Short mmCIF file of C-alpha atoms in Angstrom, two decimals:
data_model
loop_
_atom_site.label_atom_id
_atom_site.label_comp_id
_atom_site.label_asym_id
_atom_site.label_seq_id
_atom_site.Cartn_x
_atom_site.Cartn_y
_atom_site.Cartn_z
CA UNK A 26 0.00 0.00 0.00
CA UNK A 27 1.66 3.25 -0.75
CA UNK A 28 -0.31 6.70 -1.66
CA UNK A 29 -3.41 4.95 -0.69
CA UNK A 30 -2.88 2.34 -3.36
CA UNK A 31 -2.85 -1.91 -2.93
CA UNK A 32 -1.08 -3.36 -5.22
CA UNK A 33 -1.33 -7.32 -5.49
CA UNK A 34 1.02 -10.28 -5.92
CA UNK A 35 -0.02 -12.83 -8.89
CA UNK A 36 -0.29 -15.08 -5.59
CA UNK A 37 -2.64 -12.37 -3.59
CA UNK A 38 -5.03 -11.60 -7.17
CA UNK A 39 -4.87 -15.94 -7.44
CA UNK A 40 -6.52 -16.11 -4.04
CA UNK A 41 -8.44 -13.29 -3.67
CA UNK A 42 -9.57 -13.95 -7.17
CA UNK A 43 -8.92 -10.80 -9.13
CA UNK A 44 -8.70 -10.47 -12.79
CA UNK A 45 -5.08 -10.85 -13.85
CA UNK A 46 -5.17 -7.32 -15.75
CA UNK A 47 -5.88 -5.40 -12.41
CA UNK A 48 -2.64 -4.25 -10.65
CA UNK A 49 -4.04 -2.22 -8.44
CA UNK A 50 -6.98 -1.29 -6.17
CA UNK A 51 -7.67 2.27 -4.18
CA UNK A 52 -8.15 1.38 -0.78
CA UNK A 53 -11.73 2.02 -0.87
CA UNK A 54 -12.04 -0.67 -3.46
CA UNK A 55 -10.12 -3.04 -1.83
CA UNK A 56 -11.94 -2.60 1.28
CA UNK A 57 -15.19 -3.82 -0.59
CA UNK A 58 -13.92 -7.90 -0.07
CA UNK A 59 -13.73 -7.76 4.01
CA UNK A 60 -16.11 -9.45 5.61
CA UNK A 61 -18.17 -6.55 6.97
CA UNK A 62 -18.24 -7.84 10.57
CA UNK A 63 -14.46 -7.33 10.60
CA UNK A 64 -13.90 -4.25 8.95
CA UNK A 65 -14.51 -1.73 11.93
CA UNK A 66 -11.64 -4.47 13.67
CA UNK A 67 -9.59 -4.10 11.10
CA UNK A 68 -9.83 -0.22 10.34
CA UNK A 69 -8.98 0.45 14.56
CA UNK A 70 -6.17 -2.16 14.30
CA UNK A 71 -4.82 -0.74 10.98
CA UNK A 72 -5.16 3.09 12.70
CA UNK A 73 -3.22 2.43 15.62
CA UNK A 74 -0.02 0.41 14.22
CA UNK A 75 0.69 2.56 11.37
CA UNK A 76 1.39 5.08 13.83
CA UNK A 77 3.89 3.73 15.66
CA UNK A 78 5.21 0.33 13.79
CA UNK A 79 6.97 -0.07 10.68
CA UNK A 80 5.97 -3.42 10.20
CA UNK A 81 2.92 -5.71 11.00
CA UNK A 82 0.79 -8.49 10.22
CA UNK A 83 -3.31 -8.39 11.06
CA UNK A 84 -5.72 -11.10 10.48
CA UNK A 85 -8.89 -10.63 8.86
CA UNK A 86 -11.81 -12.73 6.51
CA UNK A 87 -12.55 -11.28 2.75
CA UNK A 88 -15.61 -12.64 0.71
CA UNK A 89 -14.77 -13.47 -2.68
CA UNK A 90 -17.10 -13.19 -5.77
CA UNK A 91 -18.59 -16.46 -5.30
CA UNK A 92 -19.72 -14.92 -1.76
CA UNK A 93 -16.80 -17.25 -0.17
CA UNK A 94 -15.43 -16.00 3.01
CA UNK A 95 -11.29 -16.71 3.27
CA UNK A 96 -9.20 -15.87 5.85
CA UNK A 97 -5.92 -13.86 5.57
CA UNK A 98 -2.75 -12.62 6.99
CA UNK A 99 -2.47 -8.59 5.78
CA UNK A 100 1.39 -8.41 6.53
CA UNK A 101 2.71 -4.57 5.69
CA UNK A 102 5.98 -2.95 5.52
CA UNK A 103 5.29 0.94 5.78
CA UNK A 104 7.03 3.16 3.99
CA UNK A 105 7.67 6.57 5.61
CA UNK A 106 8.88 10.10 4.75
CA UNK A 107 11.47 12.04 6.74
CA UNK A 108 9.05 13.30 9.28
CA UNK A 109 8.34 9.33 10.04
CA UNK A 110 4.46 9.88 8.45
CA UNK A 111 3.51 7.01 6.85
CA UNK A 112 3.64 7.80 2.58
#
């Protein structure tokens, strides 16, 4: 994620079943596959350790277009400017 942007792994668009000629998804969009129960969860957990961790792994469900629910690891490596703000 970086300027608000996910970008996928041929591995993460395999399993989360996105079309092979998408590279890219705005947060917002990407946000549409949790599992809505766990999106408030993952929104406060995602909020509090960007702001003080460079690195970190949350767990979390995503439906898929056949209305599947999976489970996943989101691990994330955040980049930051000189004023240690995430970019």
């Amino acid at each position: 994620i970086k300027h608000q942007i996910f970008t996928f792994s041929q591995e993460a668009k395999k399993f989360l079943e996105i079309p092979t000629t998408i590279n890219s998804l705005s947060l917002d969009d990407f946000f549409k596959f949790f599992y809505q129960d766990d999106k408030d969860a993952f929104m406060k957990q995602w909020s509090e350790k960007i702001s003080t961790e460079n690195y970190f792994s949350i767990k979390t469900r995503i439906r898929i277009n056949d209305g599947s629910i999976r489970y996943i690891a989101i691990n994330t490596l955040v980049d930051r400017d000189a004023k240690f703000k995430p970019i």
